[in-house]
mmCIF file of C-alpha atoms in Angstrom:
data_model
loop_
_atom_site.group_PDB
_atom_site.id
_atom_site.type_symbol
_atom_site.label_atom_id
_atom_site.label_comp_id
_atom_site.label_asym_id
_atom_site.label_seq_id
_atom_site.Cartn_x
_atom_site.Cartn_y
_atom_site.Cartn_z
ATOM 1 C CA UNK A 706 65.562 101.768 107.621
ATOM 2 C CA UNK A 707 64.343 99.612 104.721
ATOM 3 C CA UNK A 708 67.032 101.107 102.464
ATOM 4 C CA UNK A 709 69.746 100.301 104.991
ATOM 5 C CA UNK A 710 68.440 96.759 105.374
ATOM 6 C CA UNK A 711 68.433 96.262 101.619
ATOM 7 C CA UNK A 712 71.958 97.723 101.311
ATOM 8 C CA UNK A 713 73.207 95.458 104.095
ATOM 9 C CA UNK A 714 71.481 92.455 102.539
ATOM 10 C CA UNK A 715 73.196 93.176 99.221
ATOM 11 C CA UNK A 716 76.547 93.580 101.004
ATOM 12 C CA UNK A 717 75.978 90.251 102.773
ATOM 13 C CA UNK A 718 75.260 88.440 99.506
ATOM 14 C CA UNK A 719 78.115 89.898 97.444
ATOM 15 C CA UNK A 720 81.788 89.708 98.311
ATOM 16 C CA UNK A 721 83.210 91.742 95.487
ATOM 17 C CA UNK A 722 86.543 93.429 95.915
ATOM 18 C CA UNK A 723 84.973 96.778 95.117
ATOM 19 C CA UNK A 724 83.885 99.713 97.219
ATOM 20 C CA UNK A 725 83.166 103.155 95.790
ATOM 21 C CA UNK A 726 85.877 103.980 93.237
ATOM 22 C CA UNK A 727 88.650 102.372 95.273
ATOM 23 C CA UNK A 728 91.431 100.454 93.613
ATOM 24 C CA UNK A 729 92.933 98.788 96.698
ATOM 25 C CA UNK A 730 90.605 98.894 99.729
ATOM 26 C CA UNK A 731 87.129 97.366 99.979
ATOM 27 C CA UNK A 732 84.666 96.313 102.663
ATOM 28 C CA UNK A 733 82.275 93.383 102.874
ATOM 29 C CA UNK A 734 79.901 92.007 105.466
ATOM 30 C CA UNK A 735 81.624 88.823 106.564
ATOM 31 C CA UNK A 736 79.395 85.764 106.674
ATOM 32 C CA UNK A 737 81.722 83.956 109.058
ATOM 33 C CA UNK A 738 82.353 86.692 111.594
ATOM 34 C CA UNK A 739 78.970 88.375 111.046
ATOM 35 C CA UNK A 740 80.672 91.731 110.992
ATOM 36 C CA UNK A 741 82.395 94.072 108.597
ATOM 37 C CA UNK A 742 85.649 92.959 107.020
ATOM 38 C CA UNK A 743 87.959 95.494 105.427
ATOM 39 C CA UNK A 744 90.174 94.079 102.718
ATOM 40 C CA UNK A 745 93.310 95.460 101.123
ATOM 41 C CA UNK A 746 94.005 94.115 97.660
ATOM 42 C CA UNK A 747 97.595 94.956 96.705
ATOM 43 C CA UNK A 748 97.209 92.918 93.530
ATOM 44 C CA UNK A 749 94.234 94.552 91.767
ATOM 45 C CA UNK A 750 95.511 93.697 88.301
ATOM 46 C CA UNK A 751 95.955 90.055 89.309
ATOM 47 C CA UNK A 752 99.677 90.136 88.530
ATOM 48 C CA UNK A 753 101.004 87.377 90.741
ATOM 49 C CA UNK A 754 103.912 84.974 90.575
ATOM 50 C CA UNK A 755 102.315 82.290 92.744
ATOM 51 C CA UNK A 756 100.430 79.395 91.176
ATOM 52 C CA UNK A 757 97.796 78.504 93.769
ATOM 53 C CA UNK A 758 95.302 75.816 92.743
ATOM 54 C CA UNK A 759 92.299 77.861 93.884
ATOM 55 C CA UNK A 760 93.413 81.180 92.365
ATOM 56 C CA UNK A 761 91.406 83.067 89.735
ATOM 57 C CA UNK A 762 94.453 84.634 88.049
ATOM 58 C CA UNK A 763 94.519 83.955 84.321
ATOM 59 C CA UNK A 764 97.995 82.557 83.682
ATOM 60 C CA UNK A 765 97.545 82.851 79.894
ATOM 61 C CA UNK A 766 98.213 86.588 80.163
ATOM 62 C CA UNK A 767 101.721 87.727 81.078
ATOM 63 C CA UNK A 768 101.786 89.727 84.339
ATOM 64 C CA UNK A 769 102.599 93.432 84.295
ATOM 65 C CA UNK A 770 104.996 94.783 86.865
ATOM 66 C CA UNK A 771 103.222 97.454 88.866
ATOM 67 C CA UNK A 772 103.939 99.382 92.018
ATOM 68 C CA UNK A 773 101.339 99.932 94.713
ATOM 69 C CA UNK A 774 100.459 103.611 95.204
ATOM 70 C CA UNK A 775 100.824 103.715 98.989
ATOM 71 C CA UNK A 776 99.395 107.240 99.307
ATOM 72 C CA UNK A 777 96.235 106.201 97.463
ATOM 73 C CA UNK A 778 95.991 102.972 99.467
ATOM 74 C CA UNK A 779 96.280 104.924 102.748
ATOM 75 C CA UNK A 780 93.629 107.450 101.651
ATOM 76 C CA UNK A 781 91.250 104.650 100.605
ATOM 77 C CA UNK A 782 91.782 102.865 103.923
ATOM 78 C CA UNK A 783 91.045 106.087 105.826
ATOM 79 C CA UNK A 784 87.834 106.568 103.815
ATOM 80 C CA UNK A 785 86.597 103.009 104.425
ATOM 81 C CA UNK A 786 87.403 103.102 108.148
ATOM 82 C CA UNK A 787 85.748 106.516 108.522
ATOM 83 C CA UNK A 788 82.621 105.250 106.717
ATOM 84 C CA UNK A 789 82.545 102.161 108.941
ATOM 85 C CA UNK A 790 82.845 104.308 112.070
ATOM 86 C CA UNK A 791 80.120 106.789 111.093
ATOM 87 C CA UNK A 792 77.711 104.142 109.772
ATOM 88 C CA UNK A 793 77.705 105.232 106.128
ATOM 89 C CA UNK A 794 79.682 102.271 104.801
ATOM 90 C CA UNK A 795 76.831 100.530 102.971
ATOM 91 C CA UNK A 796 74.490 103.445 102.271
#
């Protein structure tokens, strides 16, 4: 139980867009909703044509055109949802 508590505490403190070896799908413990949030990042290389004031995209580097691998995204989403359902998400 102590390991789970420490893993959950770490998940609560960090909101990285990483989970396992996934490229697109990640999970975090949401501070606002106090539950698990599953995110889908379709812009992992930060190639974006918007110019939002709050964005972390480095505009000094020219964006690369890249297609999203939908099969990989779907498999990653299945893995994250399965791990959330069986309780192994943050082990």
